[in-house]
PDB file of C-alpha atoms in Angstrom:
ATOM      1  CA  MET A   1      -8.657 -15.764  81.896  1.00 51.00           C
ATOM      2  CA  SER A   2      -5.558 -17.677  81.242  1.00 58.00           C
ATOM      3  CA  GLU A   3      -7.380 -20.960  80.549  1.00 63.00           C
ATOM      4  CA  LYS A   4      -9.908 -19.294  78.213  1.00 63.00           C
ATOM      5  CA  THR A   5      -7.144 -17.398  76.448  1.00 66.00           C
ATOM      6  CA  GLN A   6      -5.020 -20.502  76.037  1.00 67.00           C
ATOM      7  CA  ALA A   7      -8.008 -22.469  74.704  1.00 67.00           C
ATOM      8  CA  LYS A   8      -8.839 -19.710  72.265  1.00 66.00           C
ATOM      9  CA  ALA A   9      -5.224 -19.453  71.149  1.00 65.00           C
ATOM     10  CA  THR A  10      -5.062 -23.199  70.675  1.00 65.00           C
ATOM     11  CA  SER A  11      -8.270 -23.146  68.653  1.00 65.00           C
ATOM     12  CA  ASN A  12      -6.989 -20.306  66.476  1.00 64.00           C
ATOM     13  CA  ALA A  13      -3.731 -22.125  65.913  1.00 60.00           C
ATOM     14  CA  LYS A  14      -5.587 -25.266  64.792  1.00 61.00           C
ATOM     15  CA  VAL A  15      -7.747 -23.235  62.399  1.00 58.00           C
ATOM     16  CA  SER A  16      -4.676 -21.440  61.076  1.00 57.00           C
ATOM     17  CA  ARG A  17      -2.840 -24.714  60.505  1.00 57.00           C
ATOM     18  CA  ALA A  18      -5.877 -26.190  58.763  1.00 57.00           C
ATOM     19  CA  HIS A  19      -6.226 -23.058  56.594  1.00 59.00           C
ATOM     20  CA  GLU A  20      -2.521 -23.025  55.807  1.00 59.00           C
ATOM     21  CA  THR A  21      -2.606 -26.673  54.867  1.00 71.00           C
ATOM     22  CA  ARG A  22      -5.487 -26.039  52.491  1.00 71.00           C
ATOM     23  CA  GLU A  23      -3.566 -23.184  50.820  1.00 74.00           C
ATOM     24  CA  GLN A  24      -0.476 -25.295  50.492  1.00 78.00           C
ATOM     25  CA  ARG A  25      -2.551 -28.102  48.997  1.00 77.00           C
ATOM     26  CA  GLU A  26      -4.033 -25.701  46.452  1.00 80.00           C
ATOM     27  CA  GLN A  27      -0.578 -24.348  45.650  1.00 81.00           C
ATOM     28  CA  ARG A  28       0.755 -27.847  45.116  1.00 79.00           C
ATOM     29  CA  LYS A  29      -2.191 -28.620  42.854  1.00 80.00           C
ATOM     30  CA  GLU A  30      -1.645 -25.448  40.846  1.00 83.00           C
ATOM     31  CA  HIS A  31       2.072 -26.208  40.609  1.00 83.00           C
ATOM     32  CA  LYS A  32       1.345 -29.717  39.313  1.00 82.00           C
ATOM     33  CA  GLU A  33      -1.088 -28.350  36.721  1.00 84.00           C
ATOM     34  CA  TYR A  34       1.514 -25.768  35.683  1.00 86.00           C
ATOM     35  CA  GLN A  35       4.154 -28.469  35.344  1.00 85.00           C
ATOM     36  CA  ARG A  36       1.808 -30.674  33.286  1.00 85.00           C
ATOM     37  CA  GLY A  37       0.953 -27.741  31.009  1.00 87.00           C
ATOM     38  CA  ARG A  38       4.624 -26.885  30.579  1.00 89.00           C
ATOM     39  CA  TRP A  39       5.541 -30.466  29.688  1.00 92.00           C
ATOM     40  CA  ALA A  40       2.622 -30.583  27.239  1.00 91.00           C
ATOM     41  CA  ILE A  41       3.988 -27.463  25.543  1.00 92.00           C
ATOM     42  CA  TYR A  42       7.486 -28.976  25.449  1.00 93.00           C
ATOM     43  CA  LEU A  43       6.063 -32.158  23.914  1.00 94.00           C
ATOM     44  CA  PHE A  44       4.168 -30.177  21.269  1.00 94.00           C
ATOM     45  CA  LEU A  45       7.226 -28.071  20.432  1.00 93.00           C
ATOM     46  CA  GLY A  46       9.355 -31.216  20.246  1.00 94.00           C
ATOM     47  CA  ILE A  47       6.953 -32.779  17.745  1.00 94.00           C
ATOM     48  CA  VAL A  48       6.935 -29.586  15.662  1.00 93.00           C
ATOM     49  CA  ILE A  49      10.753 -29.420  15.689  1.00 92.00           C
ATOM     50  CA  ILE A  50      11.030 -33.066  14.627  1.00 92.00           C
ATOM     51  CA  CYS A  51       8.545 -32.488  11.789  1.00 91.00           C
ATOM     52  CA  GLN A  52      10.534 -29.429  10.666  1.00 87.00           C
ATOM     53  CA  LEU A  53      13.949 -31.076  10.856  1.00 89.00           C
ATOM     54  CA  LEU A  54      12.983 -34.494   9.486  1.00 89.00           C
ATOM     55  CA  PRO A  55      13.096 -33.421   5.784  1.00 87.00           C
ATOM     56  CA  PHE A  56      16.551 -31.897   6.307  1.00 86.00           C
ATOM     57  CA  TYR A  57      17.752 -35.058   8.022  1.00 88.00           C
ATOM     58  CA  LEU A  58      16.445 -37.221   5.180  1.00 86.00           C
ATOM     59  CA  ALA A  59      18.074 -34.916   2.611  1.00 86.00           C
ATOM     60  CA  ILE A  60      21.410 -35.024   4.455  1.00 87.00           C
ATOM     61  CA  THR A  61      21.392 -38.805   4.797  1.00 86.00           C
ATOM     62  CA  THR A  62      20.355 -39.200   1.160  1.00 84.00           C
ATOM     63  CA  SER A  63      23.173 -36.901   0.032  1.00 83.00           C
ATOM     64  CA  LEU A  64      25.674 -39.201   1.759  1.00 84.00           C
ATOM     65  CA  LYS A  65      24.454 -42.394   0.099  1.00 81.00           C
ATOM     66  CA  PRO A  66      26.340 -43.794  -2.908  1.00 78.00           C
ATOM     67  CA  ALA A  67      24.570 -44.117  -6.249  1.00 73.00           C
ATOM     68  CA  ASP A  68      24.011 -47.858  -5.818  1.00 72.00           C
ATOM     69  CA  ASP A  69      22.292 -47.386  -2.451  1.00 71.00           C
ATOM     70  CA  MET A  70      18.593 -47.011  -3.318  1.00 69.00           C
ATOM     71  CA  THR A  71      17.347 -48.141   0.082  1.00 70.00           C
ATOM     72  CA  SER A  72      15.129 -46.030   2.325  1.00 71.00           C
ATOM     73  CA  ALA A  73      17.285 -46.578   5.408  1.00 71.00           C
ATOM     74  CA  LEU A  74      17.254 -43.608   7.758  1.00 72.00           C
ATOM     75  CA  ILE A  75      20.925 -44.109   8.625  1.00 74.00           C
ATOM     76  CA  PRO A  76      23.411 -44.325   5.727  1.00 69.00           C
ATOM     77  CA  ARG A  77      26.172 -46.896   5.654  1.00 71.00           C
ATOM     78  CA  THR A  78      28.982 -45.278   7.602  1.00 71.00           C
ATOM     79  CA  ALA A  79      31.571 -47.413   5.834  1.00 71.00           C
ATOM     80  CA  ASP A  80      31.047 -45.795   2.440  1.00 74.00           C
ATOM     81  CA  LEU A  81      29.722 -42.267   2.950  1.00 76.00           C
ATOM     82  CA  ALA A  82      29.600 -40.602  -0.465  1.00 78.00           C
ATOM     83  CA  TRP A  83      31.090 -37.175   0.292  1.00 80.00           C
ATOM     84  CA  SER A  84      31.851 -36.960  -3.421  1.00 81.00           C
ATOM     85  CA  ASN A  85      28.153 -36.212  -4.056  1.00 81.00           C
ATOM     86  CA  TRP A  86      28.674 -32.703  -2.692  1.00 83.00           C
ATOM     87  CA  SER A  87      31.676 -31.960  -4.876  1.00 83.00           C
ATOM     88  CA  ALA A  88      29.879 -33.467  -7.878  1.00 81.00           C
ATOM     89  CA  ALA A  89      26.855 -31.238  -7.253  1.00 80.00           C
ATOM     90  CA  ILE A  90      29.137 -28.191  -7.326  1.00 81.00           C
ATOM     91  CA  THR A  91      31.291 -29.154 -10.302  1.00 81.00           C
ATOM     92  CA  GLU A  92      28.777 -30.994 -12.481  1.00 78.00           C
ATOM     93  CA  GLY A  93      25.620 -29.173 -11.456  1.00 73.00           C
ATOM     94  CA  GLY A  94      26.977 -25.627 -11.469  1.00 78.00           C
ATOM     95  CA  ILE A  95      25.136 -24.934  -8.219  1.00 81.00           C
ATOM     96  CA  LEU A  96      27.541 -22.254  -7.003  1.00 83.00           C
ATOM     97  CA  LYS A  97      27.083 -20.280 -10.239  1.00 86.00           C
ATOM     98  CA  SER A  98      23.321 -20.528  -9.789  1.00 87.00           C
ATOM     99  CA  VAL A  99      23.646 -19.324  -6.195  1.00 87.00           C
ATOM    100  CA  ILE A 100      25.568 -16.259  -7.406  1.00 89.00           C
ATOM    101  CA  ASN A 101      22.905 -15.639 -10.056  1.00 90.00           C
ATOM    102  CA  SER A 102      20.180 -15.874  -7.396  1.00 90.00           C
ATOM    103  CA  ILE A 103      22.035 -13.449  -5.127  1.00 90.00           C
ATOM    104  CA  ILE A 104      22.326 -10.894  -7.962  1.00 92.00           C
ATOM    105  CA  VAL A 105      18.655 -11.219  -8.938  1.00 93.00           C
ATOM    106  CA  THR A 106      17.386 -11.256  -5.339  1.00 92.00           C
ATOM    107  CA  VAL A 107      19.398  -8.247  -4.145  1.00 93.00           C
ATOM    108  CA  CYS A 108      18.601  -6.079  -7.186  1.00 94.00           C
ATOM    109  CA  THR A 109      14.902  -7.011  -7.191  1.00 94.00           C
ATOM    110  CA  THR A 110      14.478  -6.447  -3.449  1.00 93.00           C
ATOM    111  CA  LEU A 111      16.230  -3.065  -3.661  1.00 94.00           C
ATOM    112  CA  LEU A 112      14.030  -1.930  -6.548  1.00 95.00           C
ATOM    113  CA  VAL A 113      10.856  -3.143  -4.846  1.00 94.00           C
ATOM    114  CA  CYS A 114      11.676  -1.283  -1.610  1.00 93.00           C
ATOM    115  CA  VAL A 115      12.617   2.003  -3.316  1.00 93.00           C
ATOM    116  CA  LEU A 116       9.784   2.041  -5.862  1.00 93.00           C
ATOM    117  CA  GLY A 117       7.222   0.718  -3.373  1.00 92.00           C
ATOM    118  CA  ALA A 118       7.965   3.381  -0.765  1.00 91.00           C
ATOM    119  CA  ALA A 119       8.067   6.174  -3.370  1.00 91.00           C
ATOM    120  CA  ALA A 120       4.743   5.090  -4.900  1.00 91.00           C
ATOM    121  CA  ALA A 121       3.025   4.582  -1.545  1.00 91.00           C
ATOM    122  CA  TYR A 122       3.838   8.035  -0.137  1.00 89.00           C
ATOM    123  CA  PRO A 123       1.554  10.116  -2.422  1.00 89.00           C
ATOM    124  CA  LEU A 124      -1.129   7.403  -2.321  1.00 89.00           C
ATOM    125  CA  ALA A 125      -1.182   7.549   1.481  1.00 88.00           C
ATOM    126  CA  ARG A 126      -0.966  11.322   1.850  1.00 85.00           C
ATOM    127  CA  ARG A 127      -3.248  12.477  -1.002  1.00 84.00           C
ATOM    128  CA  GLN A 128      -6.377  10.370  -0.602  1.00 81.00           C
ATOM    129  CA  THR A 129      -8.192  11.627  -3.722  1.00 85.00           C
ATOM    130  CA  ARG A 130     -10.618   9.619  -5.843  1.00 87.00           C
ATOM    131  CA  PHE A 131      -7.958   9.140  -8.519  1.00 88.00           C
ATOM    132  CA  ASN A 132      -5.450   7.832  -5.979  1.00 85.00           C
ATOM    133  CA  GLY A 133      -8.139   5.531  -4.627  1.00 85.00           C
ATOM    134  CA  LEU A 134      -8.611   4.067  -8.095  1.00 88.00           C
ATOM    135  CA  VAL A 135      -4.856   3.691  -8.477  1.00 87.00           C
ATOM    136  CA  SER A 136      -4.666   1.868  -5.124  1.00 85.00           C
ATOM    137  CA  ALA A 137      -7.531  -0.430  -6.129  1.00 86.00           C
ATOM    138  CA  PHE A 138      -5.825  -1.144  -9.454  1.00 87.00           C
ATOM    139  CA  ILE A 139      -2.536  -1.986  -7.720  1.00 84.00           C
ATOM    140  CA  LEU A 140      -4.385  -4.213  -5.255  1.00 81.00           C
ATOM    141  CA  SER A 141      -6.133  -6.026  -8.113  1.00 84.00           C
ATOM    142  CA  MET A 142      -2.725  -6.786  -9.662  1.00 82.00           C
ATOM    143  CA  MET A 143      -2.009  -8.978  -6.632  1.00 81.00           C
ATOM    144  CA  MET A 144      -4.864 -11.273  -7.635  1.00 82.00           C
ATOM    145  CA  ILE A 145      -3.513 -12.058 -11.124  1.00 81.00           C
ATOM    146  CA  PRO A 146      -1.414 -15.247 -11.311  1.00 81.00           C
ATOM    147  CA  PRO A 147       1.914 -14.393 -12.971  1.00 78.00           C
ATOM    148  CA  LEU A 148       1.774 -17.497 -15.184  1.00 80.00           C
ATOM    149  CA  SER A 149      -1.502 -16.303 -16.739  1.00 82.00           C
ATOM    150  CA  ILE A 150       0.450 -13.570 -18.590  1.00 83.00           C
ATOM    151  CA  LEU A 151       3.447 -15.744 -19.387  1.00 84.00           C
ATOM    152  CA  VAL A 152       2.927 -15.967 -23.167  1.00 86.00           C
ATOM    153  CA  PRO A 153       2.602 -12.223 -23.920  1.00 87.00           C
ATOM    154  CA  LEU A 154       5.236 -11.464 -21.288  1.00 88.00           C
ATOM    155  CA  TYR A 155       7.767 -13.847 -22.816  1.00 87.00           C
ATOM    156  CA  THR A 156       7.011 -12.559 -26.312  1.00 89.00           C
ATOM    157  CA  PHE A 157       7.603  -8.994 -25.137  1.00 89.00           C
ATOM    158  CA  LEU A 158      10.867  -9.956 -23.422  1.00 88.00           C
ATOM    159  CA  VAL A 159      12.108 -11.668 -26.598  1.00 89.00           C
ATOM    160  CA  ASN A 160      11.230  -8.607 -28.690  1.00 90.00           C
ATOM    161  CA  ILE A 161      13.269  -6.294 -26.433  1.00 90.00           C
ATOM    162  CA  ASN A 162      16.118  -8.832 -26.059  1.00 88.00           C
ATOM    163  CA  ALA A 163      15.447  -9.245 -22.321  1.00 86.00           C
ATOM    164  CA  ALA A 164      15.064 -13.043 -22.290  1.00 86.00           C
ATOM    165  CA  ASN A 165      17.965 -14.862 -20.638  1.00 87.00           C
ATOM    166  CA  THR A 166      19.263 -11.623 -19.112  1.00 90.00           C
ATOM    167  CA  TYR A 167      19.602 -10.508 -15.517  1.00 91.00           C
ATOM    168  CA  TRP A 168      17.829  -7.203 -16.091  1.00 92.00           C
ATOM    169  CA  GLY A 169      14.918  -8.938 -17.802  1.00 91.00           C
ATOM    170  CA  ILE A 170      14.143 -11.299 -14.926  1.00 92.00           C
ATOM    171  CA  ILE A 171      14.808  -8.507 -12.385  1.00 94.00           C
ATOM    172  CA  LEU A 172      12.218  -6.244 -14.052  1.00 93.00           C
ATOM    173  CA  VAL A 173       9.671  -9.070 -14.252  1.00 92.00           C
ATOM    174  CA  LEU A 174      10.086 -10.091 -10.601  1.00 92.00           C
ATOM    175  CA  THR A 175      10.051  -6.440  -9.515  1.00 93.00           C
ATOM    176  CA  ALA A 176       6.751  -5.907 -11.310  1.00 91.00           C
ATOM    177  CA  THR A 177       5.172  -9.028  -9.766  1.00 91.00           C
ATOM    178  CA  ASN A 178       6.302  -8.186  -6.208  1.00 91.00           C
ATOM    179  CA  LEU A 179       5.704  -4.434  -6.326  1.00 91.00           C
ATOM    180  CA  PRO A 180       1.895  -4.414  -5.688  1.00 91.00           C
ATOM    181  CA  LEU A 181       2.220  -6.086  -2.296  1.00 89.00           C
ATOM    182  CA  ALA A 182       5.042  -3.712  -1.325  1.00 91.00           C
ATOM    183  CA  VAL A 183       2.978  -0.662  -2.297  1.00 91.00           C
ATOM    184  CA  PHE A 184       0.042  -2.015  -0.291  1.00 89.00           C
ATOM    185  CA  LEU A 185       2.174  -2.543   2.841  1.00 88.00           C
ATOM    186  CA  TYR A 186       3.961   0.819   2.567  1.00 90.00           C
ATOM    187  CA  THR A 187       0.666   2.672   1.992  1.00 89.00           C
ATOM    188  CA  ALA A 188      -0.930   1.133   5.090  1.00 86.00           C
ATOM    189  CA  PHE A 189       2.144   1.966   7.183  1.00 87.00           C
ATOM    190  CA  ILE A 190       2.477   5.585   5.993  1.00 88.00           C
ATOM    191  CA  LYS A 191      -1.216   6.225   6.675  1.00 87.00           C
ATOM    192  CA  ALA A 192      -0.512   5.485  10.349  1.00 85.00           C
ATOM    193  CA  ILE A 193       2.219   8.173  10.485  1.00 86.00           C
ATOM    194  CA  PRO A 194       0.760  11.528  11.663  1.00 87.00           C
ATOM    195  CA  PRO A 195       0.561  14.131   8.846  1.00 86.00           C
ATOM    196  CA  ALA A 196       1.775  16.709  11.380  1.00 87.00           C
ATOM    197  CA  ILE A 197       5.306  15.431  10.713  1.00 86.00           C
ATOM    198  CA  ASP A 198       4.962  16.441   7.051  1.00 85.00           C
ATOM    199  CA  GLU A 199       3.525  19.812   8.058  1.00 86.00           C
ATOM    200  CA  ALA A 200       6.403  20.454  10.480  1.00 85.00           C
ATOM    201  CA  GLY A 201       8.924  19.694   7.740  1.00 84.00           C
ATOM    202  CA  THR A 202       7.132  21.969   5.290  1.00 86.00           C
ATOM    203  CA  ILE A 203       7.093  24.808   7.831  1.00 85.00           C
ATOM    204  CA  ASP A 204      10.854  24.379   8.251  1.00 83.00           C
ATOM    205  CA  GLY A 205      11.290  24.926   4.505  1.00 82.00           C
ATOM    206  CA  ALA A 206      11.579  21.366   3.208  1.00 83.00           C
ATOM    207  CA  ASN A 207       9.953  20.418  -0.091  1.00 84.00           C
ATOM    208  CA  LYS A 208       7.943  17.195  -0.626  1.00 83.00           C
ATOM    209  CA  LEU A 209      10.989  15.209  -1.725  1.00 85.00           C
ATOM    210  CA  GLN A 210      13.001  16.311   1.314  1.00 86.00           C
ATOM    211  CA  VAL A 211      10.098  15.540   3.656  1.00 87.00           C
ATOM    212  CA  PHE A 212       9.844  12.040   2.210  1.00 86.00           C
ATOM    213  CA  GLY A 213      13.586  11.392   2.150  1.00 85.00           C
ATOM    214  CA  LYS A 214      14.589  12.891   5.502  1.00 85.00           C
ATOM    215  CA  LEU A 215      11.468  12.478   7.667  1.00 86.00           C
ATOM    216  CA  ILE A 216       9.224   9.694   6.344  1.00 87.00           C
ATOM    217  CA  LEU A 217      11.743   7.270   4.847  1.00 87.00           C
ATOM    218  CA  PRO A 218      13.717   6.700   8.097  1.00 87.00           C
ATOM    219  CA  MET A 219      10.445   5.815   9.844  1.00 87.00           C
ATOM    220  CA  LEU A 220       9.730   2.995   7.389  1.00 87.00           C
ATOM    221  CA  LYS A 221      12.346   0.578   8.755  1.00 84.00           C
ATOM    222  CA  PRO A 222       9.854  -1.927  10.288  1.00 81.00           C
ATOM    223  CA  VAL A 223       7.715  -2.248   7.164  1.00 84.00           C
ATOM    224  CA  THR A 224      10.848  -2.250   4.993  1.00 87.00           C
ATOM    225  CA  ALA A 225      12.071  -5.296   6.943  1.00 83.00           C
ATOM    226  CA  THR A 226       8.756  -6.993   6.169  1.00 82.00           C
ATOM    227  CA  VAL A 227       9.018  -6.134   2.471  1.00 88.00           C
ATOM    228  CA  VAL A 228      12.628  -7.350   2.342  1.00 87.00           C
ATOM    229  CA  ILE A 229      11.680 -10.668   3.967  1.00 83.00           C
ATOM    230  CA  MET A 230       8.687 -11.336   1.736  1.00 85.00           C
ATOM    231  CA  THR A 231      10.308 -10.155  -1.497  1.00 90.00           C
ATOM    232  CA  GLY A 232      13.668 -11.785  -0.820  1.00 87.00           C
ATOM    233  CA  SER A 233      12.238 -15.198   0.018  1.00 85.00           C
ATOM    234  CA  THR A 234       9.786 -15.054  -2.932  1.00 89.00           C
ATOM    235  CA  VAL A 235      12.445 -14.090  -5.465  1.00 91.00           C
ATOM    236  CA  TRP A 236      14.996 -16.588  -4.129  1.00 88.00           C
ATOM    237  CA  ASN A 237      12.503 -19.462  -4.358  1.00 86.00           C
ATOM    238  CA  ASP A 238      10.888 -18.361  -7.632  1.00 87.00           C
ATOM    239  CA  TYR A 239      10.670 -21.217 -10.075  1.00 86.00           C
ATOM    240  CA  ALA A 240       7.677 -20.607 -12.335  1.00 84.00           C
ATOM    241  CA  LEU A 241       8.827 -17.423 -14.110  1.00 87.00           C
ATOM    242  CA  SER A 242      12.566 -18.019 -13.826  1.00 86.00           C
ATOM    243  CA  SER A 243      12.378 -21.448 -15.453  1.00 86.00           C
ATOM    244  CA  TYR A 244      10.794 -19.938 -18.603  1.00 87.00           C
ATOM    245  CA  ILE A 245      12.669 -16.643 -18.805  1.00 88.00           C
ATOM    246  CA  LEU A 246      16.121 -17.962 -17.863  1.00 86.00           C
ATOM    247  CA  THR A 247      16.694 -21.038 -20.028  1.00 83.00           C
ATOM    248  CA  ASP A 248      20.445 -20.472 -20.404  1.00 84.00           C
ATOM    249  CA  PRO A 249      22.205 -22.674 -17.760  1.00 82.00           C
ATOM    250  CA  ALA A 250      24.805 -19.943 -17.222  1.00 84.00           C
ATOM    251  CA  LYS A 251      22.078 -17.438 -16.192  1.00 85.00           C
ATOM    252  CA  GLN A 252      19.707 -19.772 -14.329  1.00 86.00           C
ATOM    253  CA  THR A 253      18.846 -19.044 -10.720  1.00 88.00           C
ATOM    254  CA  ILE A 254      18.966 -21.689  -8.043  1.00 86.00           C
ATOM    255  CA  ALA A 255      15.383 -23.049  -8.135  1.00 85.00           C
ATOM    256  CA  PRO A 256      15.218 -23.960 -11.860  1.00 86.00           C
ATOM    257  CA  ARG A 257      18.849 -25.092 -11.795  1.00 85.00           C
ATOM    258  CA  VAL A 258      18.207 -27.560  -8.956  1.00 82.00           C
ATOM    259  CA  ALA A 259      15.051 -28.803 -10.705  1.00 83.00           C
ATOM    260  CA  SER A 260      16.862 -29.426 -14.015  1.00 82.00           C
ATOM    261  CA  PHE A 261      19.814 -31.022 -12.220  1.00 80.00           C
ATOM    262  CA  PHE A 262      17.426 -33.264 -10.268  1.00 78.00           C
ATOM    263  CA  SER A 263      15.713 -34.329 -13.516  1.00 78.00           C
ATOM    264  CA  ALA A 264      19.061 -35.235 -15.036  1.00 77.00           C
ATOM    265  CA  ASN A 265      20.118 -37.300 -11.989  1.00 73.00           C
ATOM    266  CA  THR A 266      17.049 -39.331 -11.079  1.00 71.00           C
ATOM    267  CA  ASN A 267      19.268 -42.433 -10.910  1.00 72.00           C
ATOM    268  CA  ASN A 268      21.561 -40.774  -8.339  1.00 75.00           C
ATOM    269  CA  LEU A 269      19.465 -39.162  -5.655  1.00 78.00           C
ATOM    270  CA  GLY A 270      22.530 -38.450  -3.535  1.00 81.00           C
ATOM    271  CA  ILE A 271      23.847 -35.788  -5.929  1.00 81.00           C
ATOM    272  CA  ALA A 272      20.384 -34.259  -6.314  1.00 81.00           C
ATOM    273  CA  ALA A 273      19.938 -34.085  -2.530  1.00 83.00           C
ATOM    274  CA  ALA A 274      23.360 -32.480  -2.119  1.00 84.00           C
ATOM    275  CA  ALA A 275      22.462 -29.849  -4.733  1.00 83.00           C
ATOM    276  CA  ALA A 276      19.186 -29.060  -2.946  1.00 83.00           C
ATOM    277  CA  LEU A 277      20.977 -28.657   0.400  1.00 86.00           C
ATOM    278  CA  ILE A 278      23.607 -26.344  -1.104  1.00 85.00           C
ATOM    279  CA  ALA A 279      20.781 -24.249  -2.537  1.00 82.00           C
ATOM    280  CA  ALA A 280      19.199 -23.899   0.905  1.00 83.00           C
ATOM    281  CA  VAL A 281      22.389 -22.909   2.725  1.00 83.00           C
ATOM    282  CA  PRO A 282      22.414 -19.158   1.818  1.00 82.00           C
ATOM    283  CA  MET A 283      18.847 -18.600   3.056  1.00 79.00           C
ATOM    284  CA  VAL A 284      19.510 -20.544   6.281  1.00 80.00           C
ATOM    285  CA  VAL A 285      22.688 -18.551   6.968  1.00 81.00           C
ATOM    286  CA  ALA A 286      20.912 -15.274   6.180  1.00 77.00           C
ATOM    287  CA  TYR A 287      18.111 -16.186   8.598  1.00 75.00           C
ATOM    288  CA  MET A 288      20.552 -17.109  11.375  1.00 76.00           C
ATOM    289  CA  PHE A 289      22.247 -13.696  11.197  1.00 74.00           C
ATOM    290  CA  LEU A 290      19.112 -11.612  10.529  1.00 70.00           C
ATOM    291  CA  GLN A 291      16.485 -13.495  12.550  1.00 70.00           C
ATOM    292  CA  LYS A 292      15.860 -10.608  14.975  1.00 70.00           C
ATOM    293  CA  TYR A 293      15.138  -8.282  12.052  1.00 67.00           C
ATOM    294  CA  PHE A 294      12.967 -10.973  10.455  1.00 65.00           C
ATOM    295  CA  ILE A 295      10.866 -11.348  13.618  1.00 65.00           C
ATOM    296  CA  ALA A 296      10.624  -7.576  14.155  1.00 63.00           C
ATOM    297  CA  GLY A 297       9.585  -7.087  10.563  1.00 59.00           C
ATOM    298  CA  MET A 298       6.966  -9.813  10.671  1.00 60.00           C
ATOM    299  CA  VAL A 299       5.489  -8.417  13.909  1.00 60.00           C
ATOM    300  CA  ALA A 300       5.443  -4.871  12.552  1.00 56.00           C
ATOM    301  CA  GLY A 301       3.811  -6.060   9.362  1.00 51.00           C
ATOM    302  CA  SER A 302       1.118  -7.948  11.260  1.00 52.00           C
ATOM    303  CA  VAL A 303       0.305  -4.919  13.442  1.00 50.00           C
ATOM    304  CA  LYS A 304       0.142  -2.483  10.587  1.00 47.00           C
TER     305      LYS A 304
END
């Protein structure tokens, strides 16, 4: 009994060791494949990061080159770094004034788009009549019209009402061009909110305005973040309409100001590069502080 038992135990131990070795070999193989996949992802992300940062690096190095340095060297001459390009871009180019103008136009336009978009979307989402359907289709069709296609009559109208070269004129124009997309996003989001919330508010004695202001509006934070991101970035970077409506250098926003300053300094790319980098700083800083809201807003907008 003892010999048979010992032989059987020895046989089982050999089988167990062989089985265990096979499992360990498979685990090592899976671990190697996992490591290779992880390094492939790191390599891909590294390439993407380099591609994203390379233009900024070239702009920074160009901004530090003196006017007589027209070479394409990736590393500027450390002996004569032209820090004066940055001060010249501010003093001669008026970039800071343009940044302030852009902040005024962007904040006011984004605020108007959010308020008017949410207010217009609420009845369109809750009262799905044939008329409201036509209104929604009309608003959606407005998104397909290129703004520059109406530039001539638009500019003529702005001149007639003394709105050209004014803050309120460009704010109204950019609000009108960005409002259709905001109404579309708010309408889709409000449709997903159960109407029972409106009915509960009405039963408690609230009127339509109170239901919208106290119950529906606080629930629109995710889609509002999306609207703020899309409208803010579009208005800040707008060049086509702003360059025609704001021709006064004292009222110009950052995009047309940088373009005109670049055209006037084609023989000194360092100053032009410094002006472009100063123009990008506010949006980069805003993204660094608000990136979690940006990501949440983009995800909410994609789901809805």
